[in-house]
Amino acid sequence: MNKTELLTAMAETSGLAKKDCDAALSAFIDTVEAALKSGDKVQLVGFGTFEAKERAARTGKNPATGATIEIAASKAPVFKAGKAFKDSIQ
């Protein structure tokens, strides 16, 4: 499902206009991004938790040349599904 299909499904389920669903989805995404950038996590009980995890610096290999390279430390967004969400899709 892509964004257009998601917005169509949201509009059908909620009875809202696609334009309103697009605004709500964009606001949700922007809010989650801002929270993760500031170091917070977003926890939606029954659905899951969005958070940013620290990745340590490490040594890797360039697959094309086999040369050893240093990979810098970084932050990566992570989603952990909640129990109710996991159970609902099985």
mmCIF file of N, CA and C in Angstrom:
data_model
loop_
_atom_site.group_PDB
_atom_site.id
_atom_site.type_symbol
_atom_site.label_atom_id
_atom_site.label_comp_id
_atom_site.label_asym_id
_atom_site.label_seq_id
_atom_site.Cartn_x
_atom_site.Cartn_y
_atom_site.Cartn_z
ATOM 1 N N MET A 1 0.848 -1.174 0.000
ATOM 2 C CA MET A 1 0.000 0.000 0.000
ATOM 3 C C MET A 1 0.890 1.231 0.000
ATOM 4 N N ASN A 2 0.666 2.117 -0.947
ATOM 5 C CA ASN A 2 1.432 3.359 -0.974
ATOM 6 C C ASN A 2 0.631 4.475 -0.288
ATOM 7 N N LYS A 3 1.177 5.686 -0.274
ATOM 8 C CA LYS A 3 0.546 6.789 0.449
ATOM 9 C C LYS A 3 -0.832 7.123 -0.116
ATOM 10 N N THR A 4 -0.976 7.135 -1.438
ATOM 11 C CA THR A 4 -2.268 7.454 -2.055
ATOM 12 C C THR A 4 -3.316 6.426 -1.661
ATOM 13 N N GLU A 5 -2.946 5.162 -1.688
ATOM 14 C CA GLU A 5 -3.878 4.099 -1.299
ATOM 15 C C GLU A 5 -4.222 4.188 0.188
ATOM 16 N N LEU A 6 -3.240 4.534 1.007
ATOM 17 C CA LEU A 6 -3.483 4.707 2.435
ATOM 18 C C LEU A 6 -4.462 5.845 2.672
ATOM 19 N N LEU A 7 -4.257 6.969 1.998
ATOM 20 C CA LEU A 7 -5.154 8.111 2.170
ATOM 21 C C LEU A 7 -6.568 7.765 1.731
ATOM 22 N N THR A 8 -6.713 7.014 0.649
ATOM 23 C CA THR A 8 -8.037 6.596 0.181
ATOM 24 C C THR A 8 -8.710 5.712 1.227
ATOM 25 N N ALA A 9 -7.970 4.758 1.784
ATOM 26 C CA ALA A 9 -8.520 3.874 2.812
ATOM 27 C C ALA A 9 -8.884 4.653 4.070
ATOM 28 N N MET A 10 -8.039 5.603 4.461
ATOM 29 C CA MET A 10 -8.335 6.432 5.631
ATOM 30 C C MET A 10 -9.606 7.241 5.411
ATOM 31 N N ALA A 11 -9.760 7.809 4.221
ATOM 32 C CA ALA A 11 -10.938 8.613 3.912
ATOM 33 C C ALA A 11 -12.209 7.767 3.953
ATOM 34 N N GLU A 12 -12.141 6.557 3.411
ATOM 35 C CA GLU A 12 -13.309 5.672 3.411
ATOM 36 C C GLU A 12 -13.671 5.237 4.826
ATOM 37 N N THR A 13 -12.662 4.933 5.636
ATOM 38 C CA THR A 13 -12.901 4.463 7.000
ATOM 39 C C THR A 13 -13.424 5.570 7.906
ATOM 40 N N SER A 14 -12.841 6.766 7.777
ATOM 41 C CA SER A 14 -13.178 7.861 8.687
ATOM 42 C C SER A 14 -14.341 8.720 8.213
ATOM 43 N N GLY A 15 -14.623 8.705 6.910
ATOM 44 C CA GLY A 15 -15.667 9.585 6.382
ATOM 45 C C GLY A 15 -15.172 11.001 6.141
ATOM 46 N N LEU A 16 -13.878 11.222 6.308
ATOM 47 C CA LEU A 16 -13.285 12.541 6.062
ATOM 48 C C LEU A 16 -12.873 12.654 4.603
ATOM 49 N N ALA A 17 -12.627 13.889 4.171
ATOM 50 C CA ALA A 17 -12.139 14.121 2.815
ATOM 51 C C ALA A 17 -10.675 13.679 2.726
ATOM 52 N N LYS A 18 -10.245 13.284 1.523
ATOM 53 C CA LYS A 18 -8.847 12.877 1.329
ATOM 54 C C LYS A 18 -7.899 14.002 1.714
ATOM 55 N N LYS A 19 -8.294 15.229 1.434
ATOM 56 C CA LYS A 19 -7.453 16.390 1.756
ATOM 57 C C LYS A 19 -7.229 16.477 3.270
ATOM 58 N N ASP A 20 -8.287 16.229 4.047
ATOM 59 C CA ASP A 20 -8.174 16.266 5.502
ATOM 60 C C ASP A 20 -7.313 15.104 6.009
ATOM 61 N N CYS A 21 -7.486 13.942 5.404
ATOM 62 C CA CYS A 21 -6.676 12.783 5.780
ATOM 63 C C CYS A 21 -5.206 13.030 5.464
ATOM 64 N N ASP A 22 -4.937 13.656 4.321
ATOM 65 C CA ASP A 22 -3.556 13.974 3.945
ATOM 66 C C ASP A 22 -2.941 14.928 4.957
ATOM 67 N N ALA A 23 -3.711 15.947 5.376
ATOM 68 C CA ALA A 23 -3.208 16.901 6.362
ATOM 69 C C ALA A 23 -2.935 16.206 7.696
ATOM 70 N N ALA A 24 -3.826 15.303 8.105
ATOM 71 C CA ALA A 24 -3.656 14.595 9.371
ATOM 72 C C ALA A 24 -2.444 13.665 9.318
ATOM 73 N N LEU A 25 -2.285 12.940 8.216
ATOM 74 C CA LEU A 25 -1.152 12.031 8.074
ATOM 75 C C LEU A 25 0.166 12.802 8.052
ATOM 76 N N SER A 26 0.195 13.910 7.319
ATOM 77 C CA SER A 26 1.413 14.738 7.263
ATOM 78 C C SER A 26 1.759 15.292 8.635
ATOM 79 N N ALA A 27 0.741 15.736 9.381
ATOM 80 C CA ALA A 27 0.973 16.262 10.726
ATOM 81 C C ALA A 27 1.499 15.171 11.648
ATOM 82 N N PHE A 28 0.959 13.963 11.528
ATOM 83 C CA PHE A 28 1.421 12.836 12.339
ATOM 84 C C PHE A 28 2.889 12.541 12.049
ATOM 85 N N ILE A 29 3.240 12.441 10.782
ATOM 86 C CA ILE A 29 4.619 12.135 10.391
ATOM 87 C C ILE A 29 5.570 13.227 10.873
ATOM 88 N N ASP A 30 5.194 14.493 10.669
ATOM 89 C CA ASP A 30 6.043 15.609 11.106
ATOM 90 C C ASP A 30 6.237 15.610 12.616
ATOM 91 N N THR A 31 5.166 15.310 13.358
ATOM 92 C CA THR A 31 5.244 15.296 14.815
ATOM 93 C C THR A 31 6.139 14.171 15.311
ATOM 94 N N VAL A 32 6.017 12.987 14.723
ATOM 95 C CA VAL A 32 6.866 11.857 15.108
ATOM 96 C C VAL A 32 8.330 12.172 14.789
ATOM 97 N N GLU A 33 8.596 12.731 13.603
ATOM 98 C CA GLU A 33 9.976 13.100 13.240
ATOM 99 C C GLU A 33 10.555 14.095 14.234
ATOM 100 N N ALA A 34 9.781 15.125 14.582
ATOM 101 C CA ALA A 34 10.268 16.142 15.523
ATOM 102 C C ALA A 34 10.547 15.531 16.888
ATOM 103 N N ALA A 35 9.686 14.642 17.351
ATOM 104 C CA ALA A 35 9.891 13.999 18.655
ATOM 105 C C ALA A 35 11.155 13.152 18.647
ATOM 106 N N LEU A 36 11.370 12.382 17.580
ATOM 107 C CA LEU A 36 12.555 11.536 17.513
ATOM 108 C C LEU A 36 13.829 12.366 17.416
ATOM 109 N N LYS A 37 13.776 13.477 16.675
ATOM 110 C CA LYS A 37 14.947 14.353 16.582
ATOM 111 C C LYS A 37 15.323 14.925 17.935
ATOM 112 N N SER A 38 14.321 15.225 18.762
ATOM 113 C CA SER A 38 14.606 15.819 20.065
ATOM 114 C C SER A 38 14.939 14.773 21.131
ATOM 115 N N GLY A 39 14.945 13.493 20.754
ATOM 116 C CA GLY A 39 15.328 12.444 21.686
ATOM 117 C C GLY A 39 14.170 11.786 22.407
ATOM 118 N N ASP A 40 12.945 12.218 22.122
ATOM 119 C CA ASP A 40 11.774 11.610 22.748
ATOM 120 C C ASP A 40 11.360 10.362 21.988
ATOM 121 N N LYS A 41 10.477 9.581 22.598
ATOM 122 C CA LYS A 41 9.887 8.465 21.877
ATOM 123 C C LYS A 41 8.381 8.670 21.856
ATOM 124 N N VAL A 42 7.723 8.109 20.856
ATOM 125 C CA VAL A 42 6.282 8.239 20.700
ATOM 126 C C VAL A 42 5.682 6.866 20.940
ATOM 127 N N GLN A 43 4.884 6.767 22.006
ATOM 128 C CA GLN A 43 4.303 5.484 22.380
ATOM 129 C C GLN A 43 2.797 5.543 22.205
ATOM 130 N N LEU A 44 2.274 4.696 21.337
ATOM 131 C CA LEU A 44 0.836 4.582 21.101
ATOM 132 C C LEU A 44 0.407 3.227 21.663
ATOM 133 N N VAL A 45 -0.209 3.247 22.843
ATOM 134 C CA VAL A 45 -0.565 2.018 23.544
ATOM 135 C C VAL A 45 -1.457 1.155 22.650
ATOM 136 N N GLY A 46 -1.087 -0.098 22.508
ATOM 137 C CA GLY A 46 -1.826 -1.036 21.678
ATOM 138 C C GLY A 46 -1.355 -1.074 20.236
ATOM 139 N N PHE A 47 -0.642 -0.040 19.811
ATOM 140 C CA PHE A 47 -0.141 0.004 18.433
ATOM 141 C C PHE A 47 1.355 -0.231 18.385
ATOM 142 N N GLY A 48 2.118 0.625 19.071
ATOM 143 C CA GLY A 48 3.562 0.447 19.084
ATOM 144 C C GLY A 48 4.297 1.698 19.513
ATOM 145 N N THR A 49 5.615 1.616 19.439
ATOM 146 C CA THR A 49 6.485 2.704 19.879
ATOM 147 C C THR A 49 7.475 3.063 18.787
ATOM 148 N N PHE A 50 7.575 4.362 18.514
ATOM 149 C CA PHE A 50 8.591 4.896 17.610
ATOM 150 C C PHE A 50 9.689 5.491 18.477
ATOM 151 N N GLU A 51 10.957 5.166 18.179
ATOM 152 C CA GLU A 51 12.063 5.791 18.892
ATOM 153 C C GLU A 51 13.310 5.803 18.011
ATOM 154 N N ALA A 52 14.280 6.606 18.415
ATOM 155 C CA ALA A 52 15.546 6.692 17.692
ATOM 156 C C ALA A 52 16.594 5.939 18.507
ATOM 157 N N LYS A 53 17.276 5.008 17.875
ATOM 158 C CA LYS A 53 18.327 4.231 18.530
ATOM 159 C C LYS A 53 19.683 4.704 18.034
ATOM 160 N N GLU A 54 20.636 4.716 18.945
ATOM 161 C CA GLU A 54 22.009 5.080 18.600
ATOM 162 C C GLU A 54 22.710 3.874 17.986
ATOM 163 N N ARG A 55 23.397 4.098 16.905
ATOM 164 C CA ARG A 55 24.243 3.063 16.311
ATOM 165 C C ARG A 55 25.695 3.478 16.549
ATOM 166 N N ALA A 56 26.469 2.593 17.104
ATOM 167 C CA ALA A 56 27.869 2.895 17.391
ATOM 168 C C ALA A 56 28.686 2.908 16.100
ATOM 169 N N ALA A 57 29.805 3.622 16.143
ATOM 170 C CA ALA A 57 30.728 3.602 15.010
ATOM 171 C C ALA A 57 31.295 2.188 14.881
ATOM 172 N N ARG A 58 31.544 1.775 13.662
ATOM 173 C CA ARG A 58 32.040 0.420 13.448
ATOM 174 C C ARG A 58 32.879 0.349 12.184
ATOM 175 N N THR A 59 33.567 -0.761 12.020
ATOM 176 C CA THR A 59 34.375 -0.997 10.835
ATOM 177 C C THR A 59 33.594 -1.913 9.901
ATOM 178 N N GLY A 60 33.586 -1.589 8.615
ATOM 179 C CA GLY A 60 32.893 -2.404 7.625
ATOM 180 C C GLY A 60 33.785 -2.639 6.428
ATOM 181 N N LYS A 61 33.256 -3.335 5.438
ATOM 182 C CA LYS A 61 34.006 -3.593 4.215
ATOM 183 C C LYS A 61 33.210 -3.110 3.023
ATOM 184 N N ASN A 62 33.907 -2.505 2.074
ATOM 185 C CA ASN A 62 33.304 -2.109 0.816
ATOM 186 C C ASN A 62 33.111 -3.389 0.002
ATOM 187 N N PRO A 63 31.856 -3.755 -0.318
ATOM 188 C CA PRO A 63 31.644 -5.014 -1.025
ATOM 189 C C PRO A 63 32.242 -5.036 -2.437
ATOM 190 N N ALA A 64 32.386 -3.883 -3.050
ATOM 191 C CA ALA A 64 32.924 -3.833 -4.409
ATOM 192 C C ALA A 64 34.434 -4.044 -4.431
ATOM 193 N N THR A 65 35.141 -3.430 -3.458
ATOM 194 C CA THR A 65 36.606 -3.490 -3.482
ATOM 195 C C THR A 65 37.199 -4.360 -2.379
ATOM 196 N N GLY A 66 36.404 -4.638 -1.336
ATOM 197 C CA GLY A 66 36.928 -5.396 -0.204
ATOM 198 C C GLY A 66 37.719 -4.540 0.767
ATOM 199 N N ALA A 67 37.815 -3.236 0.492
ATOM 200 C CA ALA A 67 38.582 -2.345 1.355
ATOM 201 C C ALA A 67 37.846 -2.125 2.679
ATOM 202 N N THR A 68 38.600 -1.987 3.760
ATOM 203 C CA THR A 68 38.033 -1.719 5.078
ATOM 204 C C THR A 68 37.691 -0.236 5.170
ATOM 205 N N ILE A 69 36.489 0.048 5.678
ATOM 206 C CA ILE A 69 36.060 1.444 5.839
ATOM 207 C C ILE A 69 35.507 1.649 7.242
ATOM 208 N N GLU A 70 35.579 2.872 7.712
ATOM 209 C CA GLU A 70 35.018 3.231 9.005
ATOM 210 C C GLU A 70 33.613 3.772 8.785
ATOM 211 N N ILE A 71 32.646 3.214 9.499
ATOM 212 C CA ILE A 71 31.263 3.667 9.413
ATOM 213 C C ILE A 71 30.995 4.503 10.654
ATOM 214 N N ALA A 72 30.572 5.748 10.462
ATOM 215 C CA ALA A 72 30.371 6.686 11.560
ATOM 216 C C ALA A 72 29.161 6.297 12.409
ATOM 217 N N ALA A 73 29.157 6.760 13.658
ATOM 218 C CA ALA A 73 28.011 6.555 14.541
ATOM 219 C C ALA A 73 26.821 7.317 13.966
ATOM 220 N N SER A 74 25.617 6.803 14.201
ATOM 221 C CA SER A 74 24.416 7.460 13.669
ATOM 222 C C SER A 74 23.214 7.116 14.523
ATOM 223 N N LYS A 75 22.104 7.790 14.238
ATOM 224 C CA LYS A 75 20.826 7.486 14.868
ATOM 225 C C LYS A 75 19.942 6.854 13.810
ATOM 226 N N ALA A 76 19.168 5.846 14.204
ATOM 227 C CA ALA A 76 18.267 5.181 13.270
ATOM 228 C C ALA A 76 16.874 5.117 13.883
ATOM 229 N N PRO A 77 15.836 5.464 13.103
ATOM 230 C CA PRO A 77 14.475 5.344 13.625
ATOM 231 C C PRO A 77 14.074 3.868 13.716
ATOM 232 N N VAL A 78 13.369 3.523 14.802
ATOM 233 C CA VAL A 78 12.964 2.149 15.047
ATOM 234 C C VAL A 78 11.491 2.143 15.451
ATOM 235 N N PHE A 79 10.744 1.162 14.957
ATOM 236 C CA PHE A 79 9.358 0.964 15.380
ATOM 237 C C PHE A 79 9.242 -0.402 16.002
ATOM 238 N N LYS A 80 8.694 -0.448 17.206
ATOM 239 C CA LYS A 80 8.452 -1.726 17.873
ATOM 240 C C LYS A 80 6.946 -1.879 18.025
ATOM 241 N N ALA A 81 6.389 -2.884 17.383
ATOM 242 C CA ALA A 81 4.949 -3.115 17.413
ATOM 243 C C ALA A 81 4.493 -3.528 18.810
ATOM 244 N N GLY A 82 3.326 -3.027 19.202
ATOM 245 C CA GLY A 82 2.737 -3.391 20.493
ATOM 246 C C GLY A 82 2.063 -4.761 20.418
ATOM 247 N N LYS A 83 1.805 -5.341 21.568
ATOM 248 C CA LYS A 83 1.233 -6.677 21.628
ATOM 249 C C LYS A 83 -0.135 -6.744 20.941
ATOM 250 N N ALA A 84 -1.007 -5.783 21.203
ATOM 251 C CA ALA A 84 -2.345 -5.802 20.606
ATOM 252 C C ALA A 84 -2.264 -5.729 19.072
ATOM 253 N N PHE A 85 -1.342 -4.924 18.569
ATOM 254 C CA PHE A 85 -1.166 -4.795 17.110
ATOM 255 C C PHE A 85 -0.648 -6.101 16.535
ATOM 256 N N LYS A 86 0.333 -6.705 17.188
ATOM 257 C CA LYS A 86 0.880 -7.981 16.726
ATOM 258 C C LYS A 86 -0.207 -9.047 16.689
ATOM 259 N N ASP A 87 -0.993 -9.102 17.771
ATOM 260 C CA ASP A 87 -2.037 -10.116 17.851
ATOM 261 C C ASP A 87 -3.136 -9.912 16.822
ATOM 262 N N SER A 88 -3.383 -8.664 16.434
ATOM 263 C CA SER A 88 -4.473 -8.376 15.492
ATOM 264 C C SER A 88 -4.159 -8.809 14.067
ATOM 265 N N ILE A 89 -2.890 -8.992 13.733
ATOM 266 C CA ILE A 89 -2.561 -9.351 12.345
ATOM 267 C C ILE A 89 -2.230 -10.827 12.178
ATOM 268 N N GLN A 90 -2.358 -11.595 13.223
ATOM 269 C CA GLN A 90 -2.060 -13.028 13.099
ATOM 270 C C GLN A 90 -3.296 -13.820 12.798
#
